[in-house]
Structure formats: structure tokens, C-alpha cells
Short mmCIF file of C-alpha atoms in Angstrom, two decimals:
data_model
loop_
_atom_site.label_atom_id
_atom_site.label_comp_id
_atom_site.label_asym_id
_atom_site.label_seq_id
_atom_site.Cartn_x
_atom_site.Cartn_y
_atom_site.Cartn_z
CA UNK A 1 -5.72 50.20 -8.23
CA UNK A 2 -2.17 48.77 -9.67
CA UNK A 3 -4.24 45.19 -9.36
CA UNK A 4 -7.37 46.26 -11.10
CA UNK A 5 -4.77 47.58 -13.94
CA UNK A 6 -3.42 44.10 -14.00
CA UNK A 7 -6.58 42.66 -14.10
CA UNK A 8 -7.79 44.40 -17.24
CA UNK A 9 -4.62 44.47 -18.98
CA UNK A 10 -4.10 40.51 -18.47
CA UNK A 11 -7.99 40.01 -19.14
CA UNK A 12 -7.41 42.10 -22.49
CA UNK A 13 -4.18 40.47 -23.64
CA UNK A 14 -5.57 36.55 -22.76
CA UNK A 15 -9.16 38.17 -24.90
CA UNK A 16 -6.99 38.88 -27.98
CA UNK A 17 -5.08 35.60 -28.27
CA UNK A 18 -7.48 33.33 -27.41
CA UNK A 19 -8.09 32.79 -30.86
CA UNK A 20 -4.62 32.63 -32.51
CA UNK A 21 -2.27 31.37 -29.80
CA UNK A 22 -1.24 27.94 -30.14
CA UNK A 23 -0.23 26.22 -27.26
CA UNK A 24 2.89 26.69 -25.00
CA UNK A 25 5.84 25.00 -26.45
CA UNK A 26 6.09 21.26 -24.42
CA UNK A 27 2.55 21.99 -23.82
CA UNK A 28 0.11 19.38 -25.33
CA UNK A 29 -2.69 20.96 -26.94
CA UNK A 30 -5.38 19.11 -25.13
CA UNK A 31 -3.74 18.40 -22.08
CA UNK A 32 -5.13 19.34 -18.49
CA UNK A 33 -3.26 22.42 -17.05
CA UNK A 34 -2.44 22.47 -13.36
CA UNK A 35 -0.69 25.84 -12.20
CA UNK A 36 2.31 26.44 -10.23
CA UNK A 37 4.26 29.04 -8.38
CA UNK A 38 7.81 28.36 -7.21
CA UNK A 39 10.43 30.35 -6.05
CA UNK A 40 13.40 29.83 -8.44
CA UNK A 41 14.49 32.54 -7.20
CA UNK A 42 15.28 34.73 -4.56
CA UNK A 43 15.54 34.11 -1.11
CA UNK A 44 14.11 30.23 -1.32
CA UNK A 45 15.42 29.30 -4.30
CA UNK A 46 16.61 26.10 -2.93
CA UNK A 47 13.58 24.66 -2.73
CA UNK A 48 11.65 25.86 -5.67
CA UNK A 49 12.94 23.19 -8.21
CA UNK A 50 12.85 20.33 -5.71
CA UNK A 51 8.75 21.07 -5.62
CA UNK A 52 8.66 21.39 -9.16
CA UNK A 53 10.29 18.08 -9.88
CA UNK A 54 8.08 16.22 -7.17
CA UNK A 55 4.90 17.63 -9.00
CA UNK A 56 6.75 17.06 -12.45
CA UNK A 57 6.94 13.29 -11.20
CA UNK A 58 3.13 13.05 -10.48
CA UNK A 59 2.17 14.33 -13.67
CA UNK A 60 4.43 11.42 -15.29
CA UNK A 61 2.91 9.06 -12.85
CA UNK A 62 -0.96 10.14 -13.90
CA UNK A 63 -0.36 9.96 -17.60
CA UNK A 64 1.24 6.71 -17.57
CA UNK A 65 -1.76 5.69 -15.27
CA UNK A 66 -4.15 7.17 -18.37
CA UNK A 67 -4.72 10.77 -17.52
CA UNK A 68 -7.73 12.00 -17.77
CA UNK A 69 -9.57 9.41 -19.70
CA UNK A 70 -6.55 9.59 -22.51
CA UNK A 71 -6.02 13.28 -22.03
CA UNK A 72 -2.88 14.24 -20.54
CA UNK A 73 -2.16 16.17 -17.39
CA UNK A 74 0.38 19.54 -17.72
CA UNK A 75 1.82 21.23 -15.27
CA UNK A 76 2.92 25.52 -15.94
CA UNK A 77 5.26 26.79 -13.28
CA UNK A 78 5.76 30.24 -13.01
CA UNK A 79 8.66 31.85 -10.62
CA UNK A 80 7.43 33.61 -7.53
CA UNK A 81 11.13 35.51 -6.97
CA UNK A 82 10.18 34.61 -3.37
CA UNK A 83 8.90 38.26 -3.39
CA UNK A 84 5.20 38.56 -2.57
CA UNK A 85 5.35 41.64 -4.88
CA UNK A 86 6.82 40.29 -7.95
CA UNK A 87 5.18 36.50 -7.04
CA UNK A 88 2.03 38.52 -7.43
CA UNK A 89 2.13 39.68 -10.67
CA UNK A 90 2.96 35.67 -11.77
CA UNK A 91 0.55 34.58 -9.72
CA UNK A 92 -1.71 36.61 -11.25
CA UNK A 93 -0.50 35.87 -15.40
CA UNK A 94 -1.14 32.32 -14.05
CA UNK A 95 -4.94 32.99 -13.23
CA UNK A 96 -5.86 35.57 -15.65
CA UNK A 97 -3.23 35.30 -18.84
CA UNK A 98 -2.79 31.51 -18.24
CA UNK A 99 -6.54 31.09 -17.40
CA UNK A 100 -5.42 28.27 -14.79
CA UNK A 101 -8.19 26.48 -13.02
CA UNK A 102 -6.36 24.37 -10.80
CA UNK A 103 -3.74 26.59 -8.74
CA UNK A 104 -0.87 24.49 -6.73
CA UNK A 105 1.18 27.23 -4.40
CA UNK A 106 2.75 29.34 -3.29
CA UNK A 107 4.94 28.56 -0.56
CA UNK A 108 4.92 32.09 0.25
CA UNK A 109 1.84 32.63 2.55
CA UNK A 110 1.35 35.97 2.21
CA UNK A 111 0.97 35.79 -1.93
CA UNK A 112 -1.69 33.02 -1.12
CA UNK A 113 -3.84 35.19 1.18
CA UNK A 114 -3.00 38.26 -1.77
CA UNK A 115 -4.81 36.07 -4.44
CA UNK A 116 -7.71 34.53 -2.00
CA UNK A 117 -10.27 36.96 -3.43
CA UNK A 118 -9.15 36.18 -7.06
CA UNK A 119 -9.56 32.59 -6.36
CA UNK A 120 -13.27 33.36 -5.26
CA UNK A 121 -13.89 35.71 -7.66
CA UNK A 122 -12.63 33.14 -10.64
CA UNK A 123 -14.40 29.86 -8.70
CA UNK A 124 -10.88 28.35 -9.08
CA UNK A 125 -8.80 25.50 -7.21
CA UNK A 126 -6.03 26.38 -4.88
CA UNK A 127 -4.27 23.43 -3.27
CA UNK A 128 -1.70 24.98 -0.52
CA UNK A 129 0.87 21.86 0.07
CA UNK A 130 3.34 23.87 1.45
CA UNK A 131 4.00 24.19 5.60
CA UNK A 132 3.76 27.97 6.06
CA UNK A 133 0.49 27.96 3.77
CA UNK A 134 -2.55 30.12 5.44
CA UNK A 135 -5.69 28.30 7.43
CA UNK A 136 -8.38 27.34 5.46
CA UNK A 137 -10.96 27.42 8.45
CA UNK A 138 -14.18 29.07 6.27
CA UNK A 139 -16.92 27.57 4.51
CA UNK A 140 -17.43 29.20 1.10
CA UNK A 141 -19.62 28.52 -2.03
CA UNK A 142 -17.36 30.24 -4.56
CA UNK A 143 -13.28 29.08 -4.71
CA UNK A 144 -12.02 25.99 -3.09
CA UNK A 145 -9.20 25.67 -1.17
CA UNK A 146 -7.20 22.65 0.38
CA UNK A 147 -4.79 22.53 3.07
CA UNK A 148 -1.83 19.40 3.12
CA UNK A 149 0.43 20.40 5.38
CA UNK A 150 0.29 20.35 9.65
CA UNK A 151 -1.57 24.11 10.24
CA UNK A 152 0.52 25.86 13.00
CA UNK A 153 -1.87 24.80 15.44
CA UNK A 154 -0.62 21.40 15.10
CA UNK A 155 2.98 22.16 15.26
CA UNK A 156 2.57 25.00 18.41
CA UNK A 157 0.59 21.67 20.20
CA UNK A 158 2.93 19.22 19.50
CA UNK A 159 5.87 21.79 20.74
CA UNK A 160 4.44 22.72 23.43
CA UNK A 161 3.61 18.60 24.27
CA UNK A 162 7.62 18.14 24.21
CA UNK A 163 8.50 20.51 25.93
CA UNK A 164 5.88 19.66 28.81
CA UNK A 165 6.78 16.48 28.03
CA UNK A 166 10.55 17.06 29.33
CA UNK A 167 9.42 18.36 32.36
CA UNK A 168 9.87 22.03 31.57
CA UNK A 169 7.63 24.59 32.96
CA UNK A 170 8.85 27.68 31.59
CA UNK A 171 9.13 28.31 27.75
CA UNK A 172 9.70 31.70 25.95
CA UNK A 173 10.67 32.67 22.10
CA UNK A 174 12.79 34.21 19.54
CA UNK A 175 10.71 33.73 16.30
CA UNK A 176 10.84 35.76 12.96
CA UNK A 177 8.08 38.74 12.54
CA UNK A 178 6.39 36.73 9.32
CA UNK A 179 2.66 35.14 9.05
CA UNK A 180 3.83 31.51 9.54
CA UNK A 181 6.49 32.34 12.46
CA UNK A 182 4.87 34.23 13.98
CA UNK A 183 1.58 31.94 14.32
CA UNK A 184 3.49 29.35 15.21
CA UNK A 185 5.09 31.46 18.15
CA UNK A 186 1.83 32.05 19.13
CA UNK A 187 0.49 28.70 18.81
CA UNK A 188 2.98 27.47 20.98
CA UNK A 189 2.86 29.77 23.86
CA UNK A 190 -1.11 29.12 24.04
CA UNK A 191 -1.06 25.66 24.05
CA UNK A 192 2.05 25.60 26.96
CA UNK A 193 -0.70 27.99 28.77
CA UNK A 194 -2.94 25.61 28.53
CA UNK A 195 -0.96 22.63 29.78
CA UNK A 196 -0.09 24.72 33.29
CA UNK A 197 3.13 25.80 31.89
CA UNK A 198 4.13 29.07 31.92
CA UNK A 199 5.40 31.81 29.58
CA UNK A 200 8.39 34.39 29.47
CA UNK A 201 8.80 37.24 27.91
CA UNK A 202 9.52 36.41 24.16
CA UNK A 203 11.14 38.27 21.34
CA UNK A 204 10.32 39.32 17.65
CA UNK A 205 12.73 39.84 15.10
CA UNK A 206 12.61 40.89 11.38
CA UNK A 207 15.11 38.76 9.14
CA UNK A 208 17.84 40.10 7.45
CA UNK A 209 19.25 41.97 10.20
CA UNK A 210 22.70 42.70 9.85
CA UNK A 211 22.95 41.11 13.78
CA UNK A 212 21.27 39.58 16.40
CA UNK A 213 23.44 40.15 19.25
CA UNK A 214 20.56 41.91 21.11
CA UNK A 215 17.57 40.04 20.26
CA UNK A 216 19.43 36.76 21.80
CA UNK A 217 20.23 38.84 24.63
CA UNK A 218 17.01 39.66 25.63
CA UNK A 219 15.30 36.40 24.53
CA UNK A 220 17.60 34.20 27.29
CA UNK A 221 17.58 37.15 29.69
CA UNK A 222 14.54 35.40 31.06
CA UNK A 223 15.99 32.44 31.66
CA UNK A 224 13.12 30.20 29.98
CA UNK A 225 13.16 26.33 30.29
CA UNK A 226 13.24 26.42 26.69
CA UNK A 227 13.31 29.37 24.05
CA UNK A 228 12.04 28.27 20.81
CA UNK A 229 13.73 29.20 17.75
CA UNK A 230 10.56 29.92 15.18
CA UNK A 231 12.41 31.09 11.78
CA UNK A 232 13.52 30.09 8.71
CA UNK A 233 16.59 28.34 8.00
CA UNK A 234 18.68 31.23 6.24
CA UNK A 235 18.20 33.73 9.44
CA UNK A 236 18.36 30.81 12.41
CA UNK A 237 21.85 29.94 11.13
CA UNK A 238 23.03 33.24 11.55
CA UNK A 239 21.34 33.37 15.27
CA UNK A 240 22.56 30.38 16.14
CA UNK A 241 25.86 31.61 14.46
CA UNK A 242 26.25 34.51 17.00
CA UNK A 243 24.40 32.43 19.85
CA UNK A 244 27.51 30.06 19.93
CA UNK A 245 30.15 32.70 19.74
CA UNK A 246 28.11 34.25 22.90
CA UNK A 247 28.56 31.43 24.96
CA UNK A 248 25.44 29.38 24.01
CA UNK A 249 23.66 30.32 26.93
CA UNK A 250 19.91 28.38 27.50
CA UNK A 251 18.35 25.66 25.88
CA UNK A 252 17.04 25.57 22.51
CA UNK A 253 13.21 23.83 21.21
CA UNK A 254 13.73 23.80 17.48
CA UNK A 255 10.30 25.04 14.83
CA UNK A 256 9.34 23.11 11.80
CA UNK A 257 10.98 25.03 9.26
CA UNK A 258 14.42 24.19 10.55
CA UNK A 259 14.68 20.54 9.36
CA UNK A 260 17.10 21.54 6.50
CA UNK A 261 20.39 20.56 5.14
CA UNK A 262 20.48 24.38 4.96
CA UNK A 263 20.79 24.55 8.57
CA UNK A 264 22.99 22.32 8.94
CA UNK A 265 25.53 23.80 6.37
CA UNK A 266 25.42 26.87 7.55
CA UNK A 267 26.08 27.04 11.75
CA UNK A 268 28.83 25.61 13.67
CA UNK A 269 29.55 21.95 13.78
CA UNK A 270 27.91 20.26 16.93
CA UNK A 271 26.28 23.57 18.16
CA UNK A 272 23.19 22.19 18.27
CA UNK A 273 23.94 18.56 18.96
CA UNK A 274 20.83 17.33 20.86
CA UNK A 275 18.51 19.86 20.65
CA UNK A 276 15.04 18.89 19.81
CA UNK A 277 12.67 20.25 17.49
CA UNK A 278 9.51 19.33 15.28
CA UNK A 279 8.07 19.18 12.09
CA UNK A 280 5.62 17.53 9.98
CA UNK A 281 5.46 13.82 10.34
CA UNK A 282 6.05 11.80 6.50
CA UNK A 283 4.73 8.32 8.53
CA UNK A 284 1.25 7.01 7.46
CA UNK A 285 -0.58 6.85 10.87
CA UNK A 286 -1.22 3.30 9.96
CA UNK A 287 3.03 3.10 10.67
CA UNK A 288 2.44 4.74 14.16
CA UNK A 289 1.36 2.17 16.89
CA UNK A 290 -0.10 4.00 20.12
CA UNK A 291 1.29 2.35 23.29
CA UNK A 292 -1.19 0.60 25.00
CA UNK A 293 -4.08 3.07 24.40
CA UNK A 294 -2.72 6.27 25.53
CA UNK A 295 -1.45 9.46 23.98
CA UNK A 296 2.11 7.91 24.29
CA UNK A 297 3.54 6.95 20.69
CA UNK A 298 6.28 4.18 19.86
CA UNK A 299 8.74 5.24 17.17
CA UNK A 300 6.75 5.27 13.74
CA UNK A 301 8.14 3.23 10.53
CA UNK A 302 8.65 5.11 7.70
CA UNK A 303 8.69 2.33 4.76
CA UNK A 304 6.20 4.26 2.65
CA UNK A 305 8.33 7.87 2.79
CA UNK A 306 11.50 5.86 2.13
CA UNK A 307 9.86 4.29 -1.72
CA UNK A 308 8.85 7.62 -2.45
CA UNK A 309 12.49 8.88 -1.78
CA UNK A 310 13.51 6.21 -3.90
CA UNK A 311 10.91 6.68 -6.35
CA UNK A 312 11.65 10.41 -6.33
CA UNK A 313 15.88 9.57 -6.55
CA UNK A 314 15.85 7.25 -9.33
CA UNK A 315 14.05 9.90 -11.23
CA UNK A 316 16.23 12.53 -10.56
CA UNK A 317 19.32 11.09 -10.88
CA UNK A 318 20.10 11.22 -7.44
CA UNK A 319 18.64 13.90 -5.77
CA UNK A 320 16.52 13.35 -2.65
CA UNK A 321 13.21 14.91 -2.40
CA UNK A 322 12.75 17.76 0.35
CA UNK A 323 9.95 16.45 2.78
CA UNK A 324 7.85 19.67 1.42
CA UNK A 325 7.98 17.80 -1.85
CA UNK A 326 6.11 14.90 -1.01
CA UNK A 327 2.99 16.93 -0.08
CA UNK A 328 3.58 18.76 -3.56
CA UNK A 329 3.64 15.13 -5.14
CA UNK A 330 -0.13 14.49 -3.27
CA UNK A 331 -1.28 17.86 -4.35
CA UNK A 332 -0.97 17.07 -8.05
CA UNK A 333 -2.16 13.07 -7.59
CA UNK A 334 -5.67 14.50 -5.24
CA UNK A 335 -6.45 17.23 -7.72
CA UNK A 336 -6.42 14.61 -10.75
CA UNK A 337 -8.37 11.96 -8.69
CA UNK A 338 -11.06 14.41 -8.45
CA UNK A 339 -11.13 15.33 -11.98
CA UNK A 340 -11.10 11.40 -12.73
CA UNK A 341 -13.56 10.86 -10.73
CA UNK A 342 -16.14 14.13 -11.52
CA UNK A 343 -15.76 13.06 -14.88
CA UNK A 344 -16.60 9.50 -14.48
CA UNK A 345 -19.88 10.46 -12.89
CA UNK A 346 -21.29 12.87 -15.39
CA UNK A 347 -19.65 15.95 -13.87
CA UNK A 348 -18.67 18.82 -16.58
CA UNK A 349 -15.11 20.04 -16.90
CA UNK A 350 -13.70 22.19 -16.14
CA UNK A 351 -14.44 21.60 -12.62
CA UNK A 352 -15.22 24.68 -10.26
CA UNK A 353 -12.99 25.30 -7.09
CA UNK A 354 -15.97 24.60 -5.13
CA UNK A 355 -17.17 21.47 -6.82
CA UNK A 356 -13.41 20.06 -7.08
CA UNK A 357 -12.47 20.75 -3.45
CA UNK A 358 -16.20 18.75 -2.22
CA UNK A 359 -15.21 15.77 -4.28
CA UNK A 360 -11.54 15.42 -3.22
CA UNK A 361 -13.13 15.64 0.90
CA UNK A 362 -15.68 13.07 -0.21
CA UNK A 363 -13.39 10.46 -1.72
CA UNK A 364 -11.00 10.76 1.22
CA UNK A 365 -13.58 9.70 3.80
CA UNK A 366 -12.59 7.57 6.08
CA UNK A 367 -15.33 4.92 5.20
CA UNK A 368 -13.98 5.03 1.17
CA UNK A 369 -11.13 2.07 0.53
CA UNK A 370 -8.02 3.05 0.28
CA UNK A 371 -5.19 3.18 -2.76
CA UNK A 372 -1.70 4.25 -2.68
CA UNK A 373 0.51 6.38 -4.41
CA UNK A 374 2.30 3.96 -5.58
CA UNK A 375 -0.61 1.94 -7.02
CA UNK A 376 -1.85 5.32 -9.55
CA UNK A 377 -2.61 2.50 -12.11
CA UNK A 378 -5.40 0.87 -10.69
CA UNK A 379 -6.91 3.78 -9.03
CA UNK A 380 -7.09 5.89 -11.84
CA UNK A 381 -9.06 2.46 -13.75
CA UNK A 382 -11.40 2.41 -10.59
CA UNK A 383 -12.09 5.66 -10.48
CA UNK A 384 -12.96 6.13 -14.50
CA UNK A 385 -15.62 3.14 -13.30
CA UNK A 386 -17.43 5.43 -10.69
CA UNK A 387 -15.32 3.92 -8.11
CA UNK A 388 -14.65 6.28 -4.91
CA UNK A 389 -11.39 5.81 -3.15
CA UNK A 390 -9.34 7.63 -0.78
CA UNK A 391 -5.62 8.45 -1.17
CA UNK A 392 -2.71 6.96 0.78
CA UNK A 393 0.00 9.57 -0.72
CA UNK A 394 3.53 9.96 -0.45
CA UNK A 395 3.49 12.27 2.97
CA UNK A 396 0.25 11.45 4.58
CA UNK A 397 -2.85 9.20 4.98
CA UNK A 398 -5.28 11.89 4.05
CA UNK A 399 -8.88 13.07 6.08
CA UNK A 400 -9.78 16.20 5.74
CA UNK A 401 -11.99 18.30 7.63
CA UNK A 402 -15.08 20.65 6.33
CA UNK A 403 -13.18 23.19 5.35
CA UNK A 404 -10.37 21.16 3.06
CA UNK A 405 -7.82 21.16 6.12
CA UNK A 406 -6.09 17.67 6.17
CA UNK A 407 -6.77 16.33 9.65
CA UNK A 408 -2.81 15.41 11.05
CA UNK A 409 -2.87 13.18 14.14
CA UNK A 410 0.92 13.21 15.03
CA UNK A 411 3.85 15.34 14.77
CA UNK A 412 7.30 13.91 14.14
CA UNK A 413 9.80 14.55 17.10
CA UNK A 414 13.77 14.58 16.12
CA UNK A 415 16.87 15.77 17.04
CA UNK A 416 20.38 17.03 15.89
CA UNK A 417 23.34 14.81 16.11
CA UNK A 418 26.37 16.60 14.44
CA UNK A 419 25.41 16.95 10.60
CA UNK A 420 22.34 15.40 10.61
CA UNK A 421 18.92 14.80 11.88
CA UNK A 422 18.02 11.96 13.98
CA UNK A 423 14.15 10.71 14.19
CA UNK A 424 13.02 10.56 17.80
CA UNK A 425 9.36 8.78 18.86
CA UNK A 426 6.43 11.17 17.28
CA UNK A 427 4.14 13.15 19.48
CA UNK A 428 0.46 12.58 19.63
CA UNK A 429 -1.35 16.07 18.67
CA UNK A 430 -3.54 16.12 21.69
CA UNK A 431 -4.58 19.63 22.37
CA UNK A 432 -8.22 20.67 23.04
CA UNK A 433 -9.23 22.05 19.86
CA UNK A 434 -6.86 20.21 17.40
CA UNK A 435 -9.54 17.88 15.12
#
């Protein structure tokens, strides 16, 4: 009911000043809005203006590349409090106040499946670049949603590849009681199952405990080959806090959402010097050579991640993009080569989710030539000529399946070596089932 109030009152307010309000101030008049919700603050606020400035960047990057045939792209970030209550009501001023048709967010994956019936209802675009975003595994005719980021499937098969890679043959957990942990977790422990390695008894927690004494107790009480640490970086640093005042008894297998400078800030030095963990790979798969045909990987290069960083630094006086960011980056640069391209052959605007998120899978077939991120000038001129191209972006070389899920074909393996993270040879994502 407090939703439906929403609704009408935002659908009543945006009625009324349709005809009178100017535009927002910054905003051009004519430009082409793409929607955003960020936590700036909250619980994540650490990340939320890292994303903005990555997607800030691409917008910059289109319009010097010509926008949309002269008319500029825009980007309207709203603050998500990294609260899925008060992210909600922004989330929804952004679809019914702010009338947004192309959606980029949230990082918080239980405001995205909150909003997935407004995005059907509306027809919109929602492009989910962040890691703990939800499946998109559905067809639908109404809405269209893309997925950037490694699904948990990906990461729980390339965990569980390590760790049968290391000749371990019993694995447990101690992973946070949220959506993205949580499938993860279970991810994991099917995919060890199904390589003939066997599981413990595993642990839930719910973050911000005052302690964790307990939980860590009864997570190594079963003496797993590994335990796998599935949380995010505020709450693991605490665990792994109390873990090393308890003696730091068994081994830990690190999840994706703990390659942070958060982490590292935040738990004893050298208490988790060599421990492995992994996370979604920034390496093009062209930079990955397979050794001699099998599932074995050598060590990937990573020169195109590196002239984004640099790209992303010299902008930013400085600052270093979070790997999150350069998926945020791709999500503005795919949406606008689909609206390049739609318009170039005779497509009306504005696009509908559905029609947007069919064009973006059909440019990035395999078969289509390629252009990089770094190259927005001529692609945008090719594809105002009809011309259909696939993107190369800043974190990946993009395929995406028939749902808008971006195929991922490796994982990237790393360790920690004192206050910082070292990269270790990626892992093939092998498991039956993975596309």
C-alpha cells in the first residue's frame, strides 16, 4: 500500500510540472538522461562516488565522441543511503518523478529485485553493473535488464576450482545472511559437490553483530580444508579481527567482495598474508592465453585495465578507480551505443527496456567487429552510419547470453601479501552449467 501511495503521489507531482519545470540545474535541456543510484551514504559510502565518477567519465567520453547525433548524454544520481528502504523511495523519484528510462544501479541487490516489477510495468532499462546485482535468467517482453558483472555462479565455480585445485577435499563456510553472500555460499558448496569434494557444516551470520567469537568457533570446529569467508568488507575485518586474536585457527578461501583497500585497513597487518581468494577478472579474454588447450590458464596481462586506471586517474586528480567502477564506465558506454545505433536505423526514441536491451545483445555478437573503449570516437561515427559493432570496454570483452547476462569465461585468482593484493594465474570457469 505505502508503494501504491508513492506511486500516485510521484505520478501526480511529475503530472503537474511537466509543463512549467525547467530543467535540473547542470542539466541540459535536451540532453539524454541516464539514471543512477549510489550509496553516498550509509554503510557503502565508500564506493558510491567512485561509481559515480567512472559513469561521470563515460558521459564526458560520449559527448566529446558526438552524443547522440549532437544531443548530449546526462547522467542524475540519486543517493540510495545504502538502505533498501530509503534507496527505495529514490529509486522510485528516479522512475516516476524523474521519468528515467534508462536505470544504471543499485549496488544494493535487494532494491533492484524491489523495483523489478516497476521496471516491467514502465518498459524501462535497468543495467545492473554492480557484483552483488540479482540474476537476470528470464525472458520477458516488457522491461529489459542487463547483467555486467560475474553472477555468483561464476564466482562459487571458480572457488570451488581453487580450492579443488589445491588439493583440498573438504570445504565449509562462514558467509553473511544477505542475497549476494549468501548465493555465493551456496554456489560454492554445490559446485565443490560436484567436483567429488565434500562439504562441512557451514555457518550464517547477520552483520553488525557486536561479536563473532561464536560463529568462528563453530565454523572451524569442523575442521574444513578451507572455510570460505563470503561477506563484505566492513564485517570480515572485524571476523578476521577476532579470528587472529583467537589463535587463527584453519585456513581461509577469500569471496569476491573482499578485494578492498577497506580490508586491508581495517584487520591486522600480515593476518592474512597468503590466503587466496577471487573476484571478477578486469583482463580482456583476448589477454588470457590457455595453456596448451586445456582448462589450465597462464597469468593474464592486464594492459587494457591499467589505461583505463590511467584514464580514470588523470581525470580525477589522482584517485584510482575501484574495479566495480569499470563495469559502471561500460554500463553508461553499452546503453549509449544502443541508442546510437536504434537511432541510426530508424528506431524511435525513447527506446523501450525491451527494444534497448535486444539491440545492445545483438551488437555484442561475437560475429560483429569489435571497438574499444578507448576508441568512443570512431564507434560512435560508425554506428550513426548503421554500422554494428561490439564493445571491448574497460572491465570486459562483452557476450551476452539470451537473457542480457554477460557471458564471463575466467575468474581472476589473487592473494594477500601484507598490505596489498597480489594477482595470481586466473581460473578457467569450467563448471557444468556455467555458459
Amino acid at each position: 500500500m505505502r508503494r501504491m501511495e508513492t506511486r500516485l503521489l510521484l505520478g501526480l507531482a511529475s503530472l503537474l510540472s511537466a509543463s512549467c519545470s525547467p530543467a535540473a540545474p547542470g542539466h541540459p535541456e535536451d540532453a539524454v538522461v541516464l539514471g543512477a543510484l549510489l550509496p553516498f551514504s550509509g554503510s557503502e559510502s565508500a564506493v558510491g562516488r567512485n561509481l559515480e565518477q567512472a559513469m561521470l567519465l563515460a558521459i564526458e567520453d560520449l559527448n566529446a565522441a558526438g552524443g547522440l547525433d549532437g544531443r548530449p548524454f546526462d547522467l542524475r544520481s540519486r543517493d540510495s543511503h545504502s538502505s533498501t528502504a530509503r534507496g527505495l523511495d529514490q529509486l522510485l523519484q528516479l522512475l516516476y518523478a524523474d521519468k528515467i528510462a534508462y536505470l544504471v544501479g543499485p549496488e544494493e541487490d535487494e532494491l533492484a529485485r524491489e523495483i523489478a516489477t516497476d521496471v516491467k510495468g514502465l518498459d524501462v532499462f535497468h543495467m545492473l553493473p554492480g557484483y552483488a546485482a540479482p540474476s537476470v535468467a528470464r525472458s520477458e517482453t516488457r522491461g529489459g535488464w542487463m547483467r555486467l558483472a560475474p553472477a555468483p555462479f561464476h564466482v562459487g565455480c571458480a572457488l570451488a576450482m581453487v580450492a579443488v585445485g589445491e588439493g583440498v577435499g573438504t570445504v565449509n563456510s562462514l558467509a553473511a545472511r544477505d542475497d549476494y553472500n549468501t548465493r555465493v555460499r551456496s554456489e560454492f558448496t554445490t559446485q565443490f559437490v560436484a567436483l567429488r569434494g565434500r562439504v562441512l557444516p557451514s555457518v550464517t551470520f547477520t552483520s553488525g553483530e557486536h561479536t563473532y567469537t561464536k560463529k568462528i568457533e563453530s565454523a572451524f570446529a569442523s575442521h574444513a580444508g578451507r572455510t570460505l569467508l563470503a561477506a563484505y568488507p566492513a564485517t570480515a575485518s572485524t571476523i578476521v579481527t577476532e579470528w587472529t586474536v583467537s589463535g587463527r585457527p584453519g585456513t581461509w578461501l577469500l569471496g569476491p567482495a573482499l578485494r578492498t583497500e577497506v580490508l586491508l585497513a581495517n584487520i591486522p597487518t600480515g593476518s592474512l598474508d597468503e590466503y587466496i581468494g577471487v573476484s571478477p577478472s578486469l583482463s580482456l579474454r583476448s589477454e588470457c592465453p590457455v595453456v596448451d588447450g586445456s582448462e589450465e590458464m597462464a597469468g593474464c596481462s592486464t594492459e587494457n585495465a591499467a589505461a583505463f586506471i590511467d584514464h580514470f586517474s588523470r581525470r580525477w586528480d589522482g584517485e584510482a578507480p575501484l574495479p566495480a567502477a569499470h563495469f559502471y564506465y561500460d554500463g553508461a558506454v553499452l546503453i549509449a551505443m544502443g541508442l546510437v545505433y536504434a537511432q541510426a536505423t530508424g528506431k524511435e526514441l525513447p527506446l523501450s527496456g525491451y527494444e534497448l536491451q535486444k539491440i545492445i545483445r545483438d551488437l555484442n555478437s561475437p560475429e560483429n567487429e569489435p571497438v574499444r573503449w578507448s576508441e568512443l570516437n570512431t564507434a560512435m561515427a560508425r554506428l550513426r552510419a548503421g554500422t554494428r559493432l561490439r564493445y571491448i570496454g574497460a572491465a570486459a570483452e562483452y557476450e551476452f547470453d539470451e537473457y542480457g547476462a554477460s557471458i564471463h569465461h575466467f575468474m581472476q585468482r589473487w592473494k594477500i601479501q601484507g598490505h596489498a593484493f597480489v594477482d595470481l594465474p586466473p581460473v578457467a570457469v569450467a563448471c557444468s552449467g556455467v555458459n
